Amino acid sequence: MFKLFLMGCLFFITLAIIAALYRVVKGPSKPDRVMALDNIGINLLAGVAILSILLHTHAFLDIILLLGILSFVGTIAFARYIERGVVIERKHIE
Amino acid sequence: MSWLHLMIFIPFVFAIFVPFVYKWFSGRVHTGWFVLAAPLAVFLYLLKYIPSISKGETIRLELPWMPSLGINYTAYIDGLSLIFGLLITGVGALVVLYSIYYMSKEREALHNFYVYMLLFMGAMLGLVISDNILVLYVFWELTSISSFLLIAYWYQRKNSRNGAQKSMLITIFGGLAMLAGMIMLSMMADTYSIREMLGHTNRISEHLLFFPAMILILLGAFTKSAQFPFSIWLPDAMEAPTPISAYLHSATMVKAGIYLVARFTPVFGGTSEWFWIVSCIGLITLMYGSVNAVNQKDLKGLLAYSTISQLGLIMSLLGIGSASLYFGYGEESTVYAFAVLAALFHLINHSTFKGSLFMIVGIIDHETGTRDIRKLGGLMSLMPISFTLTIIGSFAMAGLPPFNGFLSKEMFFTGVLTVFESPVFGIKSIGLLFPIIAWVASVFTFIYCMILVFKTFMGKYRPERLDKEAHEAPIGMLLPPIILSCLVIVIFFFPNIVSDHLLQPALTAVLPQFAGAGGIEVNITPWHGWSTELFMTIGVVGFGVLMYRSLKKWSRLYGYFPQALTLNGIYNHLLAGMERISLKLTKQYMTGFVRDYLVYIFTFMIFLLGWSLWLSNDLSFDLSNNAPIHLYEAGVILAMLIAALTVLFSKSRFTAIIAVGALGYLVSLFFVIFRAPDLALTQLVVETVTAALFLLCFYHLPELRKERSSIPFKFTNLLVSLGVGTIVTLLALSANNHRLFESISSYFEDSYTLAGAKNIVNAILVDFRGLDTMLEILVLCIAGLGVYTLIKLQLAGRDKK
Amino acid sequence: MKPNDVILHSVTKVAVFIILTFSIYLFFGGHHNPGGGFIGGLSVASGLVLLYLTFDIETVRRNIPVDFKKVAAFGVLIAIFTGASSLFFDKPFLNQAFGYFNLPIFGKTELATAVLFDVGVALAVIGTAVTIILSISEDG
Amino acid sequence: MSEVIVSILIFIGTAFSFLSAIGLIRLPDVYTRAHAASKSTSIGVLSILFGTFLYFLFTEGYVSIRLILGIFFVFLTSPVVAHLLNRAAYRSNVELAKVSIQDDLKEYIRKTDS
Amino acid sequence: MNNTVILPMIIPVIAGLIMVIFRNNIRFQRLLSIFAILAVGAVSLLLMNQIRNEGIQTLQAGGWAAPFGITIVADMFSAILLLTTSIVSLFCLIFAFSSIGREREEHYFYPMFLFLISGVCGSFLTGDLFNLFVCFEVMLISSYVLISLGGTKLQLRESTKYILINVISSSLFLLAIAYLYAITGTLNLAHLSLRVAEAGQDGLMTTVAFLFLIVFSMKAALFLFFWLPGSYSAPPTAVAAIFAALLTKVGIYAIFRLFTLVFYHEQETTHFVIGILGAITMVLGAMGAVAYQDIKKILTYNVIVGVGFIISGLASFTSMGMMGSIYYLIHDILIKALIFLLGGMIIHLAGTSKLKDISGLIRNHPYLGWMFFVAALSLAGIPPLSGFLGKVFITRGTFEEGYYWLGAIGLITSLMVLYSIMKIFMNSFWGETYLSREMEKGTTNVSTMLPIGCLTVMTIALGLGSEGIHEYVQIATESMMNPILYIEAVMGGEPIR
Amino acid sequence: METSMSILIGVLFTIGTYLILTKSLLRIILGTSIISHGVNLLILTMGGLKSGGPPLLGQHDTTFTDSLPQALILTAIVINFAVTALFLVLSYRTYKTLGTDNMDQLRGIEDE
């Protein structure tokens, strides 16, 4: 029962991912897509969490944190790109 | 290393020293004097074998080269080798002597000349004395190469280069064919030694490869001996300095083919194929050469065609003589054996008179500055010695007494008549063609001999057409042709000395069934009654004179022959055609467009794998041992498909890269679902860093363009990619249901006890398969350095273009 | 209006600290838990990338004055030498030794040469990743 | 009992996540969608993570520092991400939805720039 | 266990890495790289003798018994190739000293060169399928760097294609490994051989074998050679020479290894297909060589012909053919390096690679000319130079197997090779001399002529003195024709732990 | 699951191949990325799916999924990362130096 429930939740998370993918496809603006990607990342994080309950293992708990980190790093890179066109600046123009 | 081997290698040894000698003494002494020692020494050394060889002995000495492969330099001297060896060194010595006067020590690059010459001489010697067919082949190709160099001696001239290239292509082509034949032969006989092959003739003749091997070896012989239709290289080879022509085309290079045929007669002879091919090609060549010689304007060209024709004559005699092996030992066998004897005899004679003729033509060229028959004339009074020598040589060639050519020509007629009189291999009435062709060709031979003598020396002397004032050559230059001409006459009067000491032992080498009997009884005499042969000769002379008289009238016929159909035309056409077709084809598929290459590769893959799968019948779709699939997993798969398709259809690179990122994240979700935490972690990080890399590079890259390509282009791409996808899927499905063995990875589940690690994947990475990891970080490190150099080192701006 | 990154800067400082700590955890936990040299190295790299993202190359270089190409090479060297060290003990190449020792503070501890190997891996990964990213960003 | 609590938390999380996904599709422009993407997703994920944390705490007595860190990290970064993205959007001149009534920032920028 | 086996793989790597760390001292880099290559050569000589005396040498990396760990195996075939590799790379390296240019030297040329060698050696030595992939990658990625090092327009354009094709082939390689792993559950070559023999090589395995064939064909330029002519004409001479000498050979080695050790049960299918591919390769390659009037093009197409010819020996799968292949492989590595160095030298002197613009070089450069002549003959397999024996035995092998067409094509294409290469000789060395020494675009010097001279001497010596290496080649052939030897050497040893 | 994975991999390969066959360098690189995802998933699938717990000892599971393919994929991922990085940089260098990213214009046969 509990398992079935978890799978159901996972299914909805998957749907959420697909919804976000729709946003990636649809756009229309770049920030939209990046936001969708970030959202996919966050949803994946949730999915992994549920999966680790489902599989009853804490092998995947590292992934949760790492996903959080990476989705953060990635999104910031994208944001920089959108904002400035350059991802890493050689020298800060303050 | 025996004395014999040493002697064979002498020319090579000399060749090494020639450049030094040239460097040190070139100003003072002609290098030729140093070189002369080599052929002379070998000639004298070989002379000492005559007594023992004429008694029927043979000498066999082995020098290991690659003993473990059965390839040794086995020197083998019997009568046949000895004749050739003496010719090579004897004529060689004379040619070197001649060249000392012919080649100016101031103007010519003598070191090159003599190095090539010695190489060639050594190669020829090695060729005729070696018993091992592979070694024989080595020397064979060496003669091709060194003659290539000799012909192109004046490499600045385009004609020399072309002539050299032609001779090389044709003779090496033949050499390769011969190699194939020899390999087949060695497979049949299981040995590389010709001597040992003779012990297995039965096995060889019953083998399936017998006929192909024979054809291939004959190809080698025919190309080398300039037999029809491979004769075209020979006239072009006249671009070489005259001493070379004299050497190559009288005594050596072209005789190599004759040697080969004679040498392999015991192996292949006695069969109708051998008989027909050799004798017919010989007769055709004889005809072709003599007919064409008449039409030549260049003296050397005339001699070249006459050489072709004479070689055809010898070849046909060898072909006819091979029938003797069919009969074993007996009456008819002896009759045919006589043809072989004639062949060998004519071989020697031809070397003498042709050598001298070439030298004289060289003298004429040297002294008048031209070889064009139309410009020459009336030299008789100015160059009397040369004139005499020409008469001797030409009349010998035409088969007139009292010169040795008469003897062998008569014997030739005897040979062709034999075919008519005692038919073999179901010849019947066709046999009549043999003497007829021989006779007609002899008429033409007579005509060109007359041209040679009379057009050059008779008629009006027209100094205005010549480059130089004509006068007699220095004695040193005349000496070699004088020696040869003396031989021509001496042999006529004492043919039996030659016959007993050289020809008989050689005959037993060609026809080994006579070895036990001590040869055949022959007595070569100039006069043997009013025989058919004599009448034929008289006919030749009579008809020849008539024809020569009316030469102007009928020689126009030559003009009617279309240029494109000449052998030369065909050769040029073939060569140009090969280049053209190659270029067209290569350009057709080598487009430089990498997409095309990938299409070829993928198409090939689809077809090969598809064919193999279809052949194997191992396609199977079995869902039973699949792991279960959950709804959410289907959702993830769907999401991946969407992401991948987005990449495909996105018009902006930004969308594409985000979709790829999403795809990567979803892949890592799969890794989680399939219980691979390490993978999921790595995939996530790598995906993020890759995305960041893409973003970094976007600054330097253009926005994605809309693909502007034709419908067929896209359709092909679609088809190919669908094919690839299908093949991958099909293979995956089949492999999945085809797990034959337990994986070895259960071993790794002990990793805690084995390697002290609870994380099996990590244990595999750092311990069980640590080497992989080590190299993998090396790859990473190289890539980092590569990126760095790519960005930092930019020589593009400094391009020459 | 000039961009101001105060929020990002302050958050990044915390985040980088967390990332680095976590990386070290991943690295050392690798033997028994998911993680190891690769992932540890890569996450350190991503932490550094985050630094570069929020600040700029000059600033970071001033604080971390390291030639990352040499780091990468050095990492690979370490990995190879741990493997090659077994040559001196007449053991097969890459033979990893491990044992349990009673250390004063940590109690019973497992020490393995594999960890050294992993250090090499991590260094190589960090060095390469940062080299690549820096090279590209410096190209103008 | 423990399963029930975990279930409730996860259910809440999933519901939030899913709803925010719907928001991501339905909302008119990037700025409004950012609400859905950051706020509600964050709460959804946080509750799911917390649920997971509790699950392992109850069933195994396992206190996962990584999960706590993860919760903390998401909690920390999610607003920053939203902030940066929106700023980027604004700076790259992404239009506001037509239904928007007011754009204070525009006024402000005009003032400071001039 | 024999730790010597691993050394050819790691010595260059260590040397290269040290050079990366001490980047600025060029003289040190040169010395160290020479030293490293010499060490590899010495080790491979040592290995050859060990193998001759004690049989195939193996090393279970990390002490994990096969098939669980990675086994490094040096049989005679590998050892011979190692030695040849080290010789050739030594000469290419010396050639590079004066020709590669200061800038490239400063940008990790020597380390990359050594990594390439290491990858090549690794590929020759490894006994594990996946490790083979990794070694390939080491080799490939350093070749990517080498081919693009300098970033001239031509280099960039061609290296893009080169990398793309190789990325695809690497993906396919992994694909093939995955399928094979699914079927057999193992990666160790010896173990694979055992398992394939046990289960019988069924249709699916043959299909997977074909996939491997495609992968290696792409690397070896066997039929799928389209990328090669462009790529090999892009980099500087020393690099092109080492590429031509080694890179395709690694692919050939892999094909040999796989189709003699693992997939040798269905010869009628697999080896026949290999034979057809070899024939097509030879014909197309020879046609390409004949077609062009450009030195670089002619030489690169000749590389392709060589590949087809070597593969013919495998297609025959007789010990005669195999022996021929080994001989020819050694010859081909040497001669391809030599001819590329010579061709590069001509281009360097004349400043162009178009034959119609070059003429009469022999007047000023007689030694170069005659060495080119010798090399040209050797390339076409003219006796008694090094290509001859290989040619004879391969041809005999194909004949013995009944593939007369294959042998015939081999011989005919060798004539076309001769024609194409003589075209270079006759056009660029013979003819009127236009350029005086001063007008030439470049000069020769000791560092460029020494390697050319040495390689020329080697091709002559190898031809005349084949007896000297015959014993080794014989052993190599035996172990190729008899997989049991290999399997026993790998699997027979007791695990260390 | 294996069947659906096989089909997914096939689709990934199809898309990747299609992208590789286009003219734009960037699309080609994206194509190689997708193909490498396909390859990684394939290796995993070929190792057998979900036959046990994650390959970590000391947890509840007694059976484990095949750990060898995971190690292989890990290596493959890293190598692929290295190659992609190099390829990417090369392509933008090509673009900057030669002024085009269209493979059709990079034929390079004009200089014959």
PDB file of N, CA and C in Angstrom, chain B residues 87 90-92 94-95 98 242-252 254-255 303 306-307 310 346-363 389-390 392-394 396-397 404 452 477-485 487-488:
ATOM      1  N   LEU B  87      77.759 -14.798 -71.503  1.00  0.00           N
ATOM      2  CA  LEU B  87      77.262 -13.695 -72.330  1.00  0.00           C
ATOM      3  C   LEU B  87      77.215 -12.409 -71.525  1.00  0.00           C
ATOM      4  N   GLY B  90      80.824 -11.393 -70.621  1.00  0.00           N
ATOM      5  CA  GLY B  90      81.633 -11.136 -71.799  1.00  0.00           C
ATOM      6  C   GLY B  90      81.186  -9.882 -72.504  1.00  0.00           C
ATOM      7  N   VAL B  91      79.903  -9.875 -72.896  1.00  0.00           N
ATOM      8  CA  VAL B  91      79.384  -8.685 -73.548  1.00  0.00           C
ATOM      9  C   VAL B  91      79.496  -7.504 -72.600  1.00  0.00           C
ATOM     10  N   GLY B  92      79.298  -7.780 -71.313  1.00  0.00           N
ATOM     11  CA  GLY B  92      79.397  -6.714 -70.323  1.00  0.00           C
ATOM     12  C   GLY B  92      80.755  -6.047 -70.363  1.00  0.00           C
ATOM     13  N   LEU B  94      82.857  -5.975 -72.809  1.00  0.00           N
ATOM     14  CA  LEU B  94      83.017  -5.223 -74.056  1.00  0.00           C
ATOM     15  C   LEU B  94      82.259  -3.903 -73.983  1.00  0.00           C
ATOM     16  N   VAL B  95      81.059  -3.959 -73.413  1.00  0.00           N
ATOM     17  CA  VAL B  95      80.244  -2.754 -73.337  1.00  0.00           C
ATOM     18  C   VAL B  95      80.913  -1.715 -72.443  1.00  0.00           C
ATOM     19  N   TYR B  98      83.644  -0.214 -74.377  1.00  0.00           N
ATOM     20  CA  TYR B  98      83.057   0.692 -75.360  1.00  0.00           C
ATOM     21  C   TYR B  98      82.635   2.002 -74.697  1.00  0.00           C
ATOM     22  N   THR B 242      73.737   4.610 -75.707  1.00  0.00           N
ATOM     23  CA  THR B 242      73.875   3.420 -76.547  1.00  0.00           C
ATOM     24  C   THR B 242      74.574   2.237 -75.887  1.00  0.00           C
ATOM     25  N   PRO B 243      75.631   2.430 -75.107  1.00  0.00           N
ATOM     26  CA  PRO B 243      76.219   1.250 -74.458  1.00  0.00           C
ATOM     27  C   PRO B 243      75.165   0.462 -73.685  1.00  0.00           C
ATOM     28  N   ILE B 244      74.270   1.208 -73.054  1.00  0.00           N
ATOM     29  CA  ILE B 244      73.212   0.545 -72.296  1.00  0.00           C
ATOM     30  C   ILE B 244      72.317  -0.256 -73.220  1.00  0.00           C
ATOM     31  N   SER B 245      71.916   0.374 -74.312  1.00  0.00           N
ATOM     32  CA  SER B 245      71.046  -0.344 -75.248  1.00  0.00           C
ATOM     33  C   SER B 245      71.739  -1.598 -75.726  1.00  0.00           C
ATOM     34  N   ALA B 246      73.009  -1.438 -76.068  1.00  0.00           N
ATOM     35  CA  ALA B 246      73.745  -2.599 -76.557  1.00  0.00           C
ATOM     36  C   ALA B 246      73.735  -3.709 -75.527  1.00  0.00           C
ATOM     37  N   TYR B 247      73.901  -3.317 -74.301  1.00  0.00           N
ATOM     38  CA  TYR B 247      73.999  -4.327 -73.251  1.00  0.00           C
ATOM     39  C   TYR B 247      72.629  -4.933 -72.949  1.00  0.00           C
ATOM     40  N   LEU B 248      71.660  -4.052 -72.698  1.00  0.00           N
ATOM     41  CA  LEU B 248      70.332  -4.517 -72.299  1.00  0.00           C
ATOM     42  C   LEU B 248      69.688  -5.380 -73.374  1.00  0.00           C
ATOM     43  N   HIS B 249      69.854  -4.947 -74.623  1.00  0.00           N
ATOM     44  CA  HIS B 249      69.002  -5.534 -75.641  1.00  0.00           C
ATOM     45  C   HIS B 249      69.693  -6.549 -76.499  1.00  0.00           C
ATOM     46  N   SER B 250      71.003  -6.716 -76.288  1.00  0.00           N
ATOM     47  CA  SER B 250      71.616  -7.800 -77.050  1.00  0.00           C
ATOM     48  C   SER B 250      71.811  -9.012 -76.168  1.00  0.00           C
ATOM     49  N   ALA B 251      72.395  -8.796 -75.015  1.00  0.00           N
ATOM     50  CA  ALA B 251      72.835  -9.976 -74.278  1.00  0.00           C
ATOM     51  C   ALA B 251      72.076 -10.206 -72.973  1.00  0.00           C
ATOM     52  N   THR B 252      71.481  -9.195 -72.426  1.00  0.00           N
ATOM     53  CA  THR B 252      71.060  -9.386 -71.035  1.00  0.00           C
ATOM     54  C   THR B 252      69.563  -9.294 -70.798  1.00  0.00           C
ATOM     55  N   VAL B 254      66.672  -8.548 -72.042  1.00  0.00           N
ATOM     56  CA  VAL B 254      65.631  -9.241 -72.791  1.00  0.00           C
ATOM     57  C   VAL B 254      65.853 -10.744 -72.819  1.00  0.00           C
ATOM     58  N   LYS B 255      67.095 -11.147 -72.603  1.00  0.00           N
ATOM     59  CA  LYS B 255      67.353 -12.593 -72.631  1.00  0.00           C
ATOM     60  C   LYS B 255      66.907 -13.252 -71.336  1.00  0.00           C
ATOM     61  N   LEU B 303      66.838  -1.307 -84.752  1.00  0.00           N
ATOM     62  CA  LEU B 303      67.480  -2.399 -84.012  1.00  0.00           C
ATOM     63  C   LEU B 303      66.574  -2.895 -82.901  1.00  0.00           C
ATOM     64  N   SER B 306      64.123  -5.092 -84.397  1.00  0.00           N
ATOM     65  CA  SER B 306      64.759  -6.332 -84.831  1.00  0.00           C
ATOM     66  C   SER B 306      65.036  -7.224 -83.627  1.00  0.00           C
ATOM     67  N   THR B 307      65.391  -6.596 -82.516  1.00  0.00           N
ATOM     68  CA  THR B 307      65.589  -7.391 -81.300  1.00  0.00           C
ATOM     69  C   THR B 307      64.309  -8.115 -80.932  1.00  0.00           C
ATOM     70  N   GLN B 310      63.872 -10.998 -83.255  1.00  0.00           N
ATOM     71  CA  GLN B 310      64.799 -12.094 -83.006  1.00  0.00           C
ATOM     72  C   GLN B 310      64.446 -12.858 -81.732  1.00  0.00           C
ATOM     73  N   HIS B 346      71.114 -19.721 -81.503  1.00  0.00           N
ATOM     74  CA  HIS B 346      70.765 -18.400 -82.007  1.00  0.00           C
ATOM     75  C   HIS B 346      70.905 -17.341 -80.911  1.00  0.00           C
ATOM     76  N   LEU B 347      70.643 -17.761 -79.687  1.00  0.00           N
ATOM     77  CA  LEU B 347      70.800 -16.866 -78.548  1.00  0.00           C
ATOM     78  C   LEU B 347      72.212 -16.295 -78.501  1.00  0.00           C
ATOM     79  N   ILE B 348      73.185 -17.195 -78.635  1.00  0.00           N
ATOM     80  CA  ILE B 348      74.578 -16.746 -78.597  1.00  0.00           C
ATOM     81  C   ILE B 348      74.868 -15.864 -79.802  1.00  0.00           C
ATOM     82  N   ASN B 349      74.447 -16.332 -80.957  1.00  0.00           N
ATOM     83  CA  ASN B 349      74.724 -15.589 -82.177  1.00  0.00           C
ATOM     84  C   ASN B 349      74.116 -14.201 -82.128  1.00  0.00           C
ATOM     85  N   HIS B 350      72.873 -14.186 -81.658  1.00  0.00           N
ATOM     86  CA  HIS B 350      72.189 -12.900 -81.603  1.00  0.00           C
ATOM     87  C   HIS B 350      72.958 -11.930 -80.725  1.00  0.00           C
ATOM     88  N   SER B 351      73.454 -12.416 -79.600  1.00  0.00           N
ATOM     89  CA  SER B 351      74.208 -11.538 -78.718  1.00  0.00           C
ATOM     90  C   SER B 351      75.408 -10.958 -79.433  1.00  0.00           C
ATOM     91  N   THR B 352      76.069 -11.785 -80.205  1.00  0.00           N
ATOM     92  CA  THR B 352      77.283 -11.284 -80.852  1.00  0.00           C
ATOM     93  C   THR B 352      76.943 -10.233 -81.905  1.00  0.00           C
ATOM     94  N   PHE B 353      76.086 -10.612 -82.861  1.00  0.00           N
ATOM     95  CA  PHE B 353      75.895  -9.636 -83.938  1.00  0.00           C
ATOM     96  C   PHE B 353      75.078  -8.439 -83.481  1.00  0.00           C
ATOM     97  N   LYS B 354      74.090  -8.654 -82.586  1.00  0.00           N
ATOM     98  CA  LYS B 354      73.281  -7.519 -82.188  1.00  0.00           C
ATOM     99  C   LYS B 354      74.094  -6.542 -81.334  1.00  0.00           C
ATOM    100  N   GLY B 355      74.958  -7.143 -80.483  1.00  0.00           N
ATOM    101  CA  GLY B 355      75.819  -6.283 -79.671  1.00  0.00           C
ATOM    102  C   GLY B 355      76.666  -5.395 -80.556  1.00  0.00           C
ATOM    103  N   SER B 356      77.265  -6.000 -81.559  1.00  0.00           N
ATOM    104  CA  SER B 356      78.153  -5.221 -82.416  1.00  0.00           C
ATOM    105  C   SER B 356      77.348  -4.183 -83.185  1.00  0.00           C
ATOM    106  N   LEU B 357      76.170  -4.540 -83.662  1.00  0.00           N
ATOM    107  CA  LEU B 357      75.363  -3.584 -84.415  1.00  0.00           C
ATOM    108  C   LEU B 357      74.998  -2.368 -83.563  1.00  0.00           C
ATOM    109  N   PHE B 358      74.585  -2.643 -82.325  1.00  0.00           N
ATOM    110  CA  PHE B 358      74.215  -1.531 -81.444  1.00  0.00           C
ATOM    111  C   PHE B 358      75.397  -0.593 -81.255  1.00  0.00           C
ATOM    112  N   MET B 359      76.577  -1.205 -81.062  1.00  0.00           N
ATOM    113  CA  MET B 359      77.750  -0.375 -80.827  1.00  0.00           C
ATOM    114  C   MET B 359      78.044   0.482 -82.042  1.00  0.00           C
ATOM    115  N   ILE B 360      77.852  -0.095 -83.210  1.00  0.00           N
ATOM    116  CA  ILE B 360      78.150   0.686 -84.404  1.00  0.00           C
ATOM    117  C   ILE B 360      77.153   1.824 -84.563  1.00  0.00           C
ATOM    118  N   VAL B 361      75.908   1.508 -84.314  1.00  0.00           N
ATOM    119  CA  VAL B 361      74.922   2.577 -84.372  1.00  0.00           C
ATOM    120  C   VAL B 361      75.304   3.678 -83.397  1.00  0.00           C
ATOM    121  N   GLY B 362      75.785   3.244 -82.234  1.00  0.00           N
ATOM    122  CA  GLY B 362      76.255   4.230 -81.273  1.00  0.00           C
ATOM    123  C   GLY B 362      77.378   5.072 -81.848  1.00  0.00           C
ATOM    124  N   ILE B 363      78.279   4.395 -82.549  1.00  0.00           N
ATOM    125  CA  ILE B 363      79.404   5.121 -83.144  1.00  0.00           C
ATOM    126  C   ILE B 363      78.889   6.126 -84.166  1.00  0.00           C
ATOM    127  N   LEU B 389      81.982  -3.663 -90.391  1.00  0.00           N
ATOM    128  CA  LEU B 389      81.372  -4.295 -89.224  1.00  0.00           C
ATOM    129  C   LEU B 389      79.853  -4.359 -89.384  1.00  0.00           C
ATOM    130  N   THR B 390      79.256  -3.319 -89.931  1.00  0.00           N
ATOM    131  CA  THR B 390      77.819  -3.326 -90.132  1.00  0.00           C
ATOM    132  C   THR B 390      77.424  -4.443 -91.081  1.00  0.00           C
ATOM    133  N   ILE B 392      78.951  -7.206 -91.599  1.00  0.00           N
ATOM    134  CA  ILE B 392      79.057  -8.501 -90.902  1.00  0.00           C
ATOM    135  C   ILE B 392      77.835  -8.715 -90.020  1.00  0.00           C
ATOM    136  N   GLY B 393      77.544  -7.709 -89.225  1.00  0.00           N
ATOM    137  CA  GLY B 393      76.427  -7.852 -88.287  1.00  0.00           C
ATOM    138  C   GLY B 393      75.116  -8.032 -89.019  1.00  0.00           C
ATOM    139  N   SER B 394      74.851  -7.200 -90.007  1.00  0.00           N
ATOM    140  CA  SER B 394      73.561  -7.245 -90.677  1.00  0.00           C
ATOM    141  C   SER B 394      73.375  -8.537 -91.433  1.00  0.00           C
ATOM    142  N   ALA B 396      74.750 -11.313 -90.844  1.00  0.00           N
ATOM    143  CA  ALA B 396      74.532 -12.388 -89.865  1.00  0.00           C
ATOM    144  C   ALA B 396      73.078 -12.380 -89.437  1.00  0.00           C
ATOM    145  N   MET B 397      72.561 -11.198 -89.196  1.00  0.00           N
ATOM    146  CA  MET B 397      71.173 -11.094 -88.754  1.00  0.00           C
ATOM    147  C   MET B 397      70.226 -11.568 -89.848  1.00  0.00           C
ATOM    148  N   ASN B 404      77.552 -16.485 -88.532  1.00  0.00           N
ATOM    149  CA  ASN B 404      76.912 -17.486 -87.657  1.00  0.00           C
ATOM    150  C   ASN B 404      75.392 -17.446 -87.762  1.00  0.00           C
ATOM    151  N   LEU B 452      69.483  -1.198 -93.031  1.00  0.00           N
ATOM    152  CA  LEU B 452      70.508  -0.813 -92.069  1.00  0.00           C
ATOM    153  C   LEU B 452      71.841  -0.542 -92.773  1.00  0.00           C
ATOM    154  N   MET B 477      86.953   2.542 -79.338  1.00  0.00           N
ATOM    155  CA  MET B 477      85.524   2.433 -79.493  1.00  0.00           C
ATOM    156  C   MET B 477      85.175   1.333 -80.492  1.00  0.00           C
ATOM    157  N   LEU B 478      86.071   1.147 -81.481  1.00  0.00           N
ATOM    158  CA  LEU B 478      85.796   0.139 -82.492  1.00  0.00           C
ATOM    159  C   LEU B 478      86.163  -1.263 -82.031  1.00  0.00           C
ATOM    160  N   LEU B 479      87.034  -1.303 -81.051  1.00  0.00           N
ATOM    161  CA  LEU B 479      87.541  -2.606 -80.630  1.00  0.00           C
ATOM    162  C   LEU B 479      86.425  -3.570 -80.197  1.00  0.00           C
ATOM    163  N   PRO B 480      85.529  -3.168 -79.322  1.00  0.00           N
ATOM    164  CA  PRO B 480      84.496  -4.131 -78.910  1.00  0.00           C
ATOM    165  C   PRO B 480      83.673  -4.671 -80.070  1.00  0.00           C
ATOM    166  N   PRO B 481      83.172  -3.835 -80.991  1.00  0.00           N
ATOM    167  CA  PRO B 481      82.428  -4.438 -82.103  1.00  0.00           C
ATOM    168  C   PRO B 481      83.311  -5.309 -82.987  1.00  0.00           C
ATOM    169  N   ILE B 482      84.587  -4.962 -83.090  1.00  0.00           N
ATOM    170  CA  ILE B 482      85.469  -5.822 -83.895  1.00  0.00           C
ATOM    171  C   ILE B 482      85.566  -7.198 -83.269  1.00  0.00           C
ATOM    172  N   ILE B 483      85.738  -7.215 -81.962  1.00  0.00           N
ATOM    173  CA  ILE B 483      85.832  -8.519 -81.279  1.00  0.00           C
ATOM    174  C   ILE B 483      84.571  -9.324 -81.533  1.00  0.00           C
ATOM    175  N   LEU B 484      83.438  -8.680 -81.387  1.00  0.00           N
ATOM    176  CA  LEU B 484      82.169  -9.377 -81.578  1.00  0.00           C
ATOM    177  C   LEU B 484      82.032  -9.871 -83.016  1.00  0.00           C
ATOM    178  N   SER B 485      82.435  -9.029 -83.958  1.00  0.00           N
ATOM    179  CA  SER B 485      82.310  -9.427 -85.357  1.00  0.00           C
ATOM    180  C   SER B 485      83.214 -10.607 -85.664  1.00  0.00           C
ATOM    181  N   LEU B 487      83.930 -12.892 -83.627  1.00  0.00           N
ATOM    182  CA  LEU B 487      83.205 -14.045 -83.084  1.00  0.00           C
ATOM    183  C   LEU B 487      82.162 -14.516 -84.083  1.00  0.00           C
ATOM    184  N   VAL B 488      81.468 -13.567 -84.676  1.00  0.00           N
ATOM    185  CA  VAL B 488      80.428 -13.916 -85.633  1.00  0.00           C
ATOM    186  C   VAL B 488      81.001 -14.825 -86.726  1.00  0.00           C
TER     187      VAL B 488
END
